[in-house]
mmCIF file of C-alpha atoms in Angstrom:
data_model
loop_
_atom_site.group_PDB
_atom_site.id
_atom_site.type_symbol
_atom_site.label_atom_id
_atom_site.label_comp_id
_atom_site.label_asym_id
_atom_site.label_seq_id
_atom_site.Cartn_x
_atom_site.Cartn_y
_atom_site.Cartn_z
ATOM 1 C CA UNK A 21 -52.924 13.096 61.325
ATOM 2 C CA UNK A 22 -54.231 14.795 57.939
ATOM 3 C CA UNK A 23 -55.266 18.214 59.695
ATOM 4 C CA UNK A 24 -52.040 18.069 60.767
ATOM 5 C CA UNK A 25 -50.785 17.764 57.564
ATOM 6 C CA UNK A 26 -52.671 21.151 56.251
ATOM 7 C CA UNK A 27 -51.585 22.403 58.434
ATOM 8 C CA UNK A 28 -47.722 23.284 57.594
ATOM 9 C CA UNK A 29 -49.040 23.603 54.523
ATOM 10 C CA UNK A 30 -51.275 26.156 55.463
ATOM 11 C CA UNK A 31 -48.883 27.759 57.066
ATOM 12 C CA UNK A 32 -45.150 27.203 55.468
ATOM 13 C CA UNK A 33 -43.487 25.655 57.988
ATOM 14 C CA UNK A 34 -41.645 22.257 58.291
ATOM 15 C CA UNK A 35 -43.443 19.074 60.169
ATOM 16 C CA UNK A 36 -41.681 17.465 63.277
ATOM 17 C CA UNK A 37 -41.278 18.208 66.449
ATOM 18 C CA UNK A 38 -37.261 18.976 66.528
ATOM 19 C CA UNK A 39 -36.276 23.025 67.867
ATOM 20 C CA UNK A 40 -35.502 24.082 63.993
ATOM 21 C CA UNK A 41 -39.726 23.470 62.771
ATOM 22 C CA UNK A 42 -39.979 25.327 66.736
ATOM 23 C CA UNK A 43 -37.767 28.097 65.586
ATOM 24 C CA UNK A 44 -39.903 28.248 61.792
ATOM 25 C CA UNK A 45 -43.576 27.781 64.088
ATOM 26 C CA UNK A 46 -42.242 30.912 66.471
ATOM 27 C CA UNK A 47 -40.885 33.209 63.694
ATOM 28 C CA UNK A 48 -43.758 32.287 61.328
ATOM 29 C CA UNK A 49 -46.696 31.124 63.277
ATOM 30 C CA UNK A 50 -46.362 33.270 66.510
ATOM 31 C CA UNK A 51 -44.207 36.045 64.608
ATOM 32 C CA UNK A 52 -42.031 36.361 67.245
ATOM 33 C CA UNK A 53 -38.251 36.630 66.226
ATOM 34 C CA UNK A 54 -36.598 36.842 69.468
ATOM 35 C CA UNK A 55 -37.823 33.647 70.688
ATOM 36 C CA UNK A 56 -37.094 31.755 66.915
ATOM 37 C CA UNK A 57 -33.598 32.882 67.222
ATOM 38 C CA UNK A 58 -33.268 30.836 70.110
ATOM 39 C CA UNK A 59 -34.570 28.215 68.796
ATOM 40 C CA UNK A 60 -32.514 28.882 65.506
ATOM 41 C CA UNK A 61 -29.247 28.439 68.176
ATOM 42 C CA UNK A 62 -30.809 24.881 69.922
ATOM 43 C CA UNK A 63 -31.137 23.464 66.362
ATOM 44 C CA UNK A 64 -27.322 24.736 65.030
ATOM 45 C CA UNK A 65 -25.525 23.245 68.360
ATOM 46 C CA UNK A 66 -27.862 20.285 67.832
ATOM 47 C CA UNK A 67 -27.277 19.445 64.701
ATOM 48 C CA UNK A 68 -30.457 20.021 63.932
ATOM 49 C CA UNK A 69 -31.380 20.882 59.905
ATOM 50 C CA UNK A 70 -28.044 22.642 60.761
ATOM 51 C CA UNK A 71 -27.480 24.133 56.893
ATOM 52 C CA UNK A 72 -31.196 26.136 57.303
ATOM 53 C CA UNK A 73 -31.356 27.213 60.667
ATOM 54 C CA UNK A 74 -27.616 29.233 60.562
ATOM 55 C CA UNK A 75 -29.119 30.983 57.094
ATOM 56 C CA UNK A 76 -32.592 31.546 58.535
ATOM 57 C CA UNK A 77 -31.423 32.473 61.467
ATOM 58 C CA UNK A 78 -29.451 35.272 59.831
ATOM 59 C CA UNK A 79 -32.526 36.933 58.064
ATOM 60 C CA UNK A 80 -34.138 37.244 61.220
ATOM 61 C CA UNK A 81 -30.980 38.899 63.184
ATOM 62 C CA UNK A 82 -31.172 41.111 59.812
ATOM 63 C CA UNK A 83 -34.826 42.060 60.467
ATOM 64 C CA UNK A 84 -34.313 42.947 63.813
ATOM 65 C CA UNK A 85 -31.402 44.967 62.922
ATOM 66 C CA UNK A 86 -28.549 43.117 64.372
ATOM 67 C CA UNK A 87 -26.392 42.261 61.496
ATOM 68 C CA UNK A 88 -23.529 42.763 62.572
ATOM 69 C CA UNK A 89 -24.523 39.591 65.392
ATOM 70 C CA UNK A 90 -25.721 37.342 62.126
ATOM 71 C CA UNK A 91 -22.136 37.630 60.112
ATOM 72 C CA UNK A 92 -20.101 36.699 63.309
ATOM 73 C CA UNK A 93 -22.791 33.610 63.339
ATOM 74 C CA UNK A 94 -22.004 33.069 60.042
ATOM 75 C CA UNK A 95 -18.300 33.063 59.976
ATOM 76 C CA UNK A 96 -17.968 30.841 63.622
ATOM 77 C CA UNK A 97 -20.942 28.688 62.536
ATOM 78 C CA UNK A 98 -20.809 28.006 58.525
ATOM 79 C CA UNK A 99 -18.099 25.233 59.318
ATOM 80 C CA UNK A 100 -20.712 22.989 60.184
ATOM 81 C CA UNK A 101 -22.869 23.137 57.202
ATOM 82 C CA UNK A 102 -22.762 21.032 54.360
ATOM 83 C CA UNK A 103 -20.585 22.241 50.793
ATOM 84 C CA UNK A 104 -24.034 22.885 49.200
ATOM 85 C CA UNK A 105 -25.190 25.735 51.555
ATOM 86 C CA UNK A 106 -21.740 28.049 51.144
ATOM 87 C CA UNK A 107 -23.232 29.720 48.701
ATOM 88 C CA UNK A 108 -26.231 30.733 49.409
ATOM 89 C CA UNK A 109 -24.390 31.098 53.417
ATOM 90 C CA UNK A 110 -22.426 33.919 50.723
ATOM 91 C CA UNK A 111 -25.192 35.678 49.413
ATOM 92 C CA UNK A 112 -27.036 36.176 52.605
ATOM 93 C CA UNK A 113 -23.198 37.170 53.568
ATOM 94 C CA UNK A 114 -23.591 39.722 50.959
ATOM 95 C CA UNK A 115 -26.975 41.556 51.615
ATOM 96 C CA UNK A 116 -25.286 41.241 56.212
ATOM 97 C CA UNK A 117 -22.214 43.232 53.949
ATOM 98 C CA UNK A 118 -24.712 45.687 52.404
ATOM 99 C CA UNK A 119 -26.460 46.429 55.498
ATOM 100 C CA UNK A 120 -23.480 46.624 57.725
ATOM 101 C CA UNK A 121 -22.277 49.810 54.970
ATOM 102 C CA UNK A 122 -19.346 46.826 54.697
ATOM 103 C CA UNK A 123 -18.094 47.508 51.077
ATOM 104 C CA UNK A 124 -15.097 46.467 51.346
ATOM 105 C CA UNK A 125 -15.847 42.652 52.651
ATOM 106 C CA UNK A 126 -18.380 43.133 49.666
ATOM 107 C CA UNK A 127 -15.433 43.089 46.783
ATOM 108 C CA UNK A 128 -13.447 40.582 48.589
ATOM 109 C CA UNK A 129 -16.864 38.056 48.746
ATOM 110 C CA UNK A 130 -17.623 39.316 45.466
ATOM 111 C CA UNK A 131 -14.695 38.671 43.747
ATOM 112 C CA UNK A 132 -13.800 35.106 45.214
ATOM 113 C CA UNK A 133 -17.977 34.880 43.722
ATOM 114 C CA UNK A 134 -16.320 35.331 40.023
ATOM 115 C CA UNK A 135 -13.212 33.558 41.041
ATOM 116 C CA UNK A 136 -15.223 30.497 41.890
ATOM 117 C CA UNK A 137 -17.378 30.810 38.757
ATOM 118 C CA UNK A 138 -14.531 31.003 35.957
ATOM 119 C CA UNK A 139 -12.822 28.179 37.717
ATOM 120 C CA UNK A 140 -16.129 26.111 37.782
ATOM 121 C CA UNK A 141 -17.006 25.571 41.330
ATOM 122 C CA UNK A 142 -20.547 26.879 41.231
ATOM 123 C CA UNK A 143 -23.744 25.357 40.659
ATOM 124 C CA UNK A 144 -22.118 21.969 41.892
ATOM 125 C CA UNK A 145 -20.144 21.851 38.762
ATOM 126 C CA UNK A 146 -24.350 21.739 36.654
ATOM 127 C CA UNK A 147 -25.354 24.820 34.008
ATOM 128 C CA UNK A 148 -28.156 25.550 35.844
ATOM 129 C CA UNK A 149 -29.751 26.434 39.599
ATOM 130 C CA UNK A 150 -33.170 25.714 40.458
ATOM 131 C CA UNK A 151 -33.600 29.448 42.675
ATOM 132 C CA UNK A 152 -36.589 30.865 44.179
ATOM 133 C CA UNK A 153 -38.501 34.050 44.407
ATOM 134 C CA UNK A 154 -41.805 35.079 45.983
ATOM 135 C CA UNK A 155 -43.061 31.581 46.576
ATOM 136 C CA UNK A 156 -42.252 30.864 43.066
ATOM 137 C CA UNK A 157 -39.037 28.553 41.232
ATOM 138 C CA UNK A 158 -37.302 29.225 38.537
ATOM 139 C CA UNK A 159 -33.695 28.024 36.788
ATOM 140 C CA UNK A 160 -30.963 30.781 36.595
ATOM 141 C CA UNK A 161 -27.877 30.350 34.405
ATOM 142 C CA UNK A 162 -24.207 30.411 35.228
ATOM 143 C CA UNK A 163 -23.800 33.349 33.035
ATOM 144 C CA UNK A 164 -27.263 35.231 35.022
ATOM 145 C CA UNK A 165 -25.391 34.538 37.615
ATOM 146 C CA UNK A 166 -21.998 36.004 36.271
ATOM 147 C CA UNK A 167 -23.727 39.104 35.271
ATOM 148 C CA UNK A 168 -25.631 39.395 38.482
ATOM 149 C CA UNK A 169 -22.676 39.496 40.780
ATOM 150 C CA UNK A 170 -21.328 41.726 38.008
ATOM 151 C CA UNK A 171 -23.465 44.405 38.654
ATOM 152 C CA UNK A 172 -23.690 44.175 42.687
ATOM 153 C CA UNK A 173 -19.345 44.458 42.098
ATOM 154 C CA UNK A 174 -20.326 47.154 39.952
ATOM 155 C CA UNK A 175 -22.485 48.922 42.811
ATOM 156 C CA UNK A 176 -19.975 48.664 45.504
ATOM 157 C CA UNK A 177 -16.950 50.219 44.161
ATOM 158 C CA UNK A 178 -19.493 52.772 43.430
ATOM 159 C CA UNK A 179 -19.920 52.906 46.912
ATOM 160 C CA UNK A 180 -17.042 53.448 47.408
ATOM 161 C CA UNK A 181 -16.329 55.924 44.710
ATOM 162 C CA UNK A 182 -13.780 54.110 42.371
ATOM 163 C CA UNK A 183 -15.435 55.526 39.184
ATOM 164 C CA UNK A 184 -13.363 53.700 36.810
ATOM 165 C CA UNK A 185 -13.797 50.319 38.103
ATOM 166 C CA UNK A 186 -17.461 50.452 38.155
ATOM 167 C CA UNK A 187 -16.780 51.630 34.684
ATOM 168 C CA UNK A 188 -15.019 48.520 33.844
ATOM 169 C CA UNK A 189 -16.927 45.909 35.688
ATOM 170 C CA UNK A 190 -20.918 47.168 34.354
ATOM 171 C CA UNK A 191 -19.297 46.791 30.665
ATOM 172 C CA UNK A 192 -18.689 42.666 31.514
ATOM 173 C CA UNK A 193 -21.520 42.574 33.566
ATOM 174 C CA UNK A 194 -23.179 44.229 29.480
ATOM 175 C CA UNK A 195 -21.097 41.995 27.790
ATOM 176 C CA UNK A 196 -22.695 38.796 29.039
ATOM 177 C CA UNK A 197 -26.147 40.075 30.071
ATOM 178 C CA UNK A 198 -27.010 43.375 29.064
ATOM 179 C CA UNK A 199 -30.395 45.474 30.489
ATOM 180 C CA UNK A 200 -31.420 48.761 31.425
ATOM 181 C CA UNK A 201 -30.651 48.787 35.038
ATOM 182 C CA UNK A 202 -26.844 48.098 34.644
ATOM 183 C CA UNK A 203 -27.215 50.672 31.741
ATOM 184 C CA UNK A 204 -27.847 53.403 33.700
ATOM 185 C CA UNK A 205 -25.777 52.872 36.796
ATOM 186 C CA UNK A 206 -22.937 52.180 33.538
ATOM 187 C CA UNK A 207 -24.357 55.963 32.547
ATOM 188 C CA UNK A 208 -24.028 56.992 36.211
ATOM 189 C CA UNK A 209 -20.251 55.978 36.251
ATOM 190 C CA UNK A 210 -19.332 58.259 33.201
ATOM 191 C CA UNK A 211 -20.973 61.195 33.972
ATOM 192 C CA UNK A 212 -19.292 61.012 37.456
ATOM 193 C CA UNK A 213 -15.928 60.623 34.927
ATOM 194 C CA UNK A 214 -16.845 63.982 32.776
ATOM 195 C CA UNK A 215 -17.671 61.832 29.721
ATOM 196 C CA UNK A 216 -21.378 63.175 29.009
ATOM 197 C CA UNK A 217 -21.613 61.855 25.138
ATOM 198 C CA UNK A 218 -21.200 58.237 25.753
ATOM 199 C CA UNK A 219 -23.193 58.569 28.619
ATOM 200 C CA UNK A 220 -26.209 60.708 27.387
ATOM 201 C CA UNK A 221 -25.773 57.968 23.822
ATOM 202 C CA UNK A 222 -26.292 55.101 26.355
ATOM 203 C CA UNK A 223 -29.353 56.915 27.882
ATOM 204 C CA UNK A 224 -30.776 57.384 24.550
ATOM 205 C CA UNK A 225 -30.167 53.951 23.452
ATOM 206 C CA UNK A 226 -32.251 52.326 27.152
ATOM 207 C CA UNK A 227 -35.168 55.665 26.259
ATOM 208 C CA UNK A 228 -35.630 53.284 22.733
ATOM 209 C CA UNK A 229 -36.555 50.123 24.471
ATOM 210 C CA UNK A 230 -32.623 49.128 23.164
ATOM 211 C CA UNK A 231 -32.086 46.953 27.010
ATOM 212 C CA UNK A 232 -34.277 44.231 29.193
ATOM 213 C CA UNK A 233 -36.407 46.338 31.172
ATOM 214 C CA UNK A 234 -36.531 49.500 29.495
ATOM 215 C CA UNK A 235 -40.288 50.286 29.477
ATOM 216 C CA UNK A 236 -40.862 49.353 33.053
ATOM 217 C CA UNK A 237 -41.609 52.748 34.963
ATOM 218 C CA UNK A 238 -39.129 53.047 37.520
ATOM 219 C CA UNK A 239 -36.149 52.635 34.373
ATOM 220 C CA UNK A 240 -38.492 55.435 33.035
ATOM 221 C CA UNK A 241 -38.228 57.914 35.557
ATOM 222 C CA UNK A 242 -34.709 56.926 36.504
ATOM 223 C CA UNK A 243 -33.551 57.834 32.676
ATOM 224 C CA UNK A 244 -35.585 61.039 32.810
ATOM 225 C CA UNK A 245 -33.114 61.791 36.502
ATOM 226 C CA UNK A 246 -30.021 60.653 34.452
ATOM 227 C CA UNK A 247 -30.428 63.302 31.594
ATOM 228 C CA UNK A 248 -31.417 65.987 34.277
ATOM 229 C CA UNK A 249 -28.773 65.348 36.493
ATOM 230 C CA UNK A 250 -26.463 64.656 32.875
ATOM 231 C CA UNK A 251 -28.236 67.885 31.598
ATOM 232 C CA UNK A 252 -27.141 70.082 34.846
ATOM 233 C CA UNK A 253 -23.072 70.046 34.575
ATOM 234 C CA UNK A 254 -20.449 71.908 33.360
ATOM 235 C CA UNK A 255 -17.607 71.087 31.612
ATOM 236 C CA UNK A 256 -15.500 70.368 34.935
ATOM 237 C CA UNK A 257 -11.460 71.324 35.136
ATOM 238 C CA UNK A 258 -8.819 68.045 34.870
ATOM 239 C CA UNK A 259 -9.816 65.594 36.567
ATOM 240 C CA UNK A 260 -7.263 64.846 39.783
ATOM 241 C CA UNK A 261 -7.101 62.404 42.396
ATOM 242 C CA UNK A 262 -9.642 59.611 40.041
ATOM 243 C CA UNK A 263 -9.271 56.673 42.686
ATOM 244 C CA UNK A 264 -7.691 53.566 41.288
ATOM 245 C CA UNK A 265 -8.695 50.346 39.048
ATOM 246 C CA UNK A 266 -7.799 48.194 42.282
ATOM 247 C CA UNK A 267 -8.575 44.891 39.725
ATOM 248 C CA UNK A 268 -5.225 43.198 40.040
ATOM 249 C CA UNK A 269 -4.455 41.182 37.016
ATOM 250 C CA UNK A 270 -4.767 38.123 37.924
ATOM 251 C CA UNK A 271 -8.535 38.353 38.696
ATOM 252 C CA UNK A 272 -8.925 40.329 35.671
ATOM 253 C CA UNK A 273 -7.331 37.258 33.305
ATOM 254 C CA UNK A 274 -9.948 34.791 34.431
ATOM 255 C CA UNK A 275 -12.939 37.325 34.385
ATOM 256 C CA UNK A 276 -11.435 37.477 30.508
ATOM 257 C CA UNK A 277 -10.882 34.266 30.057
ATOM 258 C CA UNK A 278 -14.764 33.393 30.801
ATOM 259 C CA UNK A 279 -16.748 36.543 29.266
ATOM 260 C CA UNK A 280 -14.181 35.554 26.089
ATOM 261 C CA UNK A 281 -16.053 32.142 26.103
ATOM 262 C CA UNK A 282 -19.885 33.680 25.450
ATOM 263 C CA UNK A 283 -18.948 36.843 23.612
ATOM 264 C CA UNK A 284 -19.941 37.026 19.843
ATOM 265 C CA UNK A 285 -17.413 36.438 17.735
ATOM 266 C CA UNK A 286 -16.866 40.141 17.270
ATOM 267 C CA UNK A 287 -15.845 41.507 20.521
ATOM 268 C CA UNK A 288 -14.052 39.250 21.622
ATOM 269 C CA UNK A 289 -10.947 41.042 21.155
ATOM 270 C CA UNK A 290 -12.622 42.865 24.033
ATOM 271 C CA UNK A 291 -10.952 46.710 23.857
ATOM 272 C CA UNK A 292 -11.630 47.261 27.513
ATOM 273 C CA UNK A 293 -9.059 45.546 28.707
ATOM 274 C CA UNK A 294 -7.354 48.158 26.776
ATOM 275 C CA UNK A 295 -8.271 50.437 28.353
ATOM 276 C CA UNK A 296 -7.457 48.677 31.710
ATOM 277 C CA UNK A 297 -3.955 48.746 30.237
ATOM 278 C CA UNK A 298 -4.036 52.420 29.071
ATOM 279 C CA UNK A 299 -5.833 54.087 32.593
ATOM 280 C CA UNK A 300 -3.159 51.810 34.778
ATOM 281 C CA UNK A 301 -0.250 53.718 32.868
ATOM 282 C CA UNK A 302 -1.995 57.216 33.312
ATOM 283 C CA UNK A 303 -2.279 56.142 37.137
ATOM 284 C CA UNK A 304 1.500 55.001 37.654
ATOM 285 C CA UNK A 305 2.813 58.282 36.539
#
């Protein structure tokens, strides 16, 4: 019995003999992902640890370049999962959408997750949740989660070429939880809009170490690359055909209310929203 317990601890597989345990054994110990998927399906159909079985199966499918199938599986069977598992499934879906290049679906899901945050529906109403990365547990606050989702939303808008919307979202994320990665992404959006002085100012602040993560070698390299791009740019002709913001009023009002609660007193007016209105007026002309 002691050897059996030690085996499960060493290989990080659950104990027992049900289909979910067999799936994890095939995945982790035998390194047979296709066999693991067969057992995950049996676990889902048999009601054996469905929350974990569906999530783990989707991850294995993604590793096998079966992301479309994984998306369909989550859409079809997430109704069998608990309420607590839905946020984790959404996170897996976001990775799958990114893998498949489904940017519109990413944007819709990210905006849905932000609405859930400012409606108080995340983390089961608690201010923190326990997350795991590389085998280590750590706490994530609602504030950190909001900044992370905004950063992902900014990236998605960038993939669509909607740099004005991406800029707005990145600025929101920086108000909540500023870091050098989002600062560099914001710089990229400004360069694409030919706003070179603003872009250079942000890059200088990153280089001086004014943002978290500024000393990371990858960040330093990216700053150098952005500076090269910035220096190579010539004054462009009048900008035309910029994509619209595509940020509906209800969504922005909820987000503004949330950020107003967290922003420092001096920043509560958030002039960026005045910029949004100005952009919309210009685009309507």
